[in-house]
XYZ file of C-alpha atoms in Angstrom:
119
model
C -83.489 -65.807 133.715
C -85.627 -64.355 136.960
C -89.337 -63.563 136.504
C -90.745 -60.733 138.176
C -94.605 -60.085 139.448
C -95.808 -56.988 138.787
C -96.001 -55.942 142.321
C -92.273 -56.873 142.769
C -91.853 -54.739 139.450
C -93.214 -51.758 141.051
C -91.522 -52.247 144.536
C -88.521 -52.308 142.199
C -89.345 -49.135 139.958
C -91.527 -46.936 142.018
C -93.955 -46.901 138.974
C -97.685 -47.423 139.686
C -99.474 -50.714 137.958
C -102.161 -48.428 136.157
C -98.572 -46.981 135.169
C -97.146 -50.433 133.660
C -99.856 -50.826 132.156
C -100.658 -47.773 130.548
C -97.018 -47.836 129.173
C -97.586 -51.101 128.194
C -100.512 -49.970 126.093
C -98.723 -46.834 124.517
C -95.768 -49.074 123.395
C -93.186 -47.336 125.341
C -92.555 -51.321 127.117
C -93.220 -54.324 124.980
C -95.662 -56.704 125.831
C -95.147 -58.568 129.108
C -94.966 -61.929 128.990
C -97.743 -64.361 130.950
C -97.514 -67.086 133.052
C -99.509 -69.972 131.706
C -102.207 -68.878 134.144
C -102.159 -65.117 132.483
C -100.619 -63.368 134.815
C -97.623 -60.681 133.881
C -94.530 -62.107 134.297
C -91.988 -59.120 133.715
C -87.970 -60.323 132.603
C -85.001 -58.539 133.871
C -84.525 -57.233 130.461
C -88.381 -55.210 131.622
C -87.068 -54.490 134.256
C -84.134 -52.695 133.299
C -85.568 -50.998 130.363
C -88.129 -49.439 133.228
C -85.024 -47.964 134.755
C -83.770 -46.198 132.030
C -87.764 -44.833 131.475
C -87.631 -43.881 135.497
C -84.743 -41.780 134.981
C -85.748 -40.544 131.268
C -89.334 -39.308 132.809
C -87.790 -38.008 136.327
C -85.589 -36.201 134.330
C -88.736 -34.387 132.375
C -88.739 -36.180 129.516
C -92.027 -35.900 127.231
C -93.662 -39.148 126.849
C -93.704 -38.633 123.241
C -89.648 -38.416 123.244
C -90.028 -41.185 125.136
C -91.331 -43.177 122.557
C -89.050 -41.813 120.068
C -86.502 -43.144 122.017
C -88.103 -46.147 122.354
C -88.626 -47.274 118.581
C -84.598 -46.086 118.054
C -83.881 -48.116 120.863
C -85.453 -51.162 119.234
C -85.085 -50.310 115.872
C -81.226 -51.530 116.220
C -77.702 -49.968 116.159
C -78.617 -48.294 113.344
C -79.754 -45.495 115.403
C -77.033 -44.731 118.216
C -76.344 -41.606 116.789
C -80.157 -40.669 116.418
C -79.969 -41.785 119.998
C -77.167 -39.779 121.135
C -78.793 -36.808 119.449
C -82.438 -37.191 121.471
C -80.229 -37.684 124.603
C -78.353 -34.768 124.189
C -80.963 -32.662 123.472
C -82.772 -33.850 126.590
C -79.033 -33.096 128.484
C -79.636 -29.272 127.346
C -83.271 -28.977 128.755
C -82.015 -30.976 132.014
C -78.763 -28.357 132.127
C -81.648 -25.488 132.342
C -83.516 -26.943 134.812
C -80.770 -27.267 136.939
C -79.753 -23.332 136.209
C -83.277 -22.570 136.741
C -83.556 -24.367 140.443
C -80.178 -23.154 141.733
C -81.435 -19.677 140.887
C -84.685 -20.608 142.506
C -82.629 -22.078 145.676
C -80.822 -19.306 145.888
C -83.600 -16.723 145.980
C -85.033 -19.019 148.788
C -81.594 -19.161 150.273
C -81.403 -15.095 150.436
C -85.517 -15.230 151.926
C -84.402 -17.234 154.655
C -81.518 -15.206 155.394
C -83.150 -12.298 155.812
C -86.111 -13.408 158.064
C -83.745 -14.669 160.137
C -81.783 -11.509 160.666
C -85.312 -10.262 161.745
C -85.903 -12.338 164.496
């Protein structure tokens, strides 16, 4: 199984290390395992879970759903359909953003238009 440093981690996720760490701290990633000299050693199972929290946060997820997602995650198979729900629900906010920005892009679109027919 390959070992990562944290400043390959973050070359790898885009996340900050005050970031790692303070999710780390919250909970929302498991403690990292240590070298025997004490230094974070992240797995690829880390790793990837810090992918799916990339996209989850980039995506405007709360922190607090975050964490929610978190303990379902590693509360077991039990909760797939809690999970499902949370995700969904997150889906619908995304969907509006989307609407939201195309209308935005559009108004923009229109603004350029028109100072361009000026000129």
């Amino acid at each position: 199984m390959s070992v990562y440093t944290p400043a390959e981690v973050v070359e790898e996720t885009g996340f900050t290390l005050d970031t790692l760490r303070y999710y780390e701290k919250i909970g929302l990633l498991e403690p990292v395992g240590r070298n025997a000299a004490g230094q974070r050693r992240f797995s690829e199972e880390d790793v990837g879970w810090l992918g799916t929290i990339r996209c989850l946060r980039d995506t405007g997820m709360p922190i607090a759903e975050m964490l929610r997602f978190a303990e379902l995650v590693r509360a077991g198979d039990h909760t797939i359909e809690d999970r499902i729900k949370l995700l969904e629900e997150h889906d619908h906010r995304v969907v509006g953003q989307i609407a939201n920005l195309t209308e935005r892009q559009r108004y923009l679109h229109n603004k350029i238009s028109y100072y361009r027919s000026i000129l």
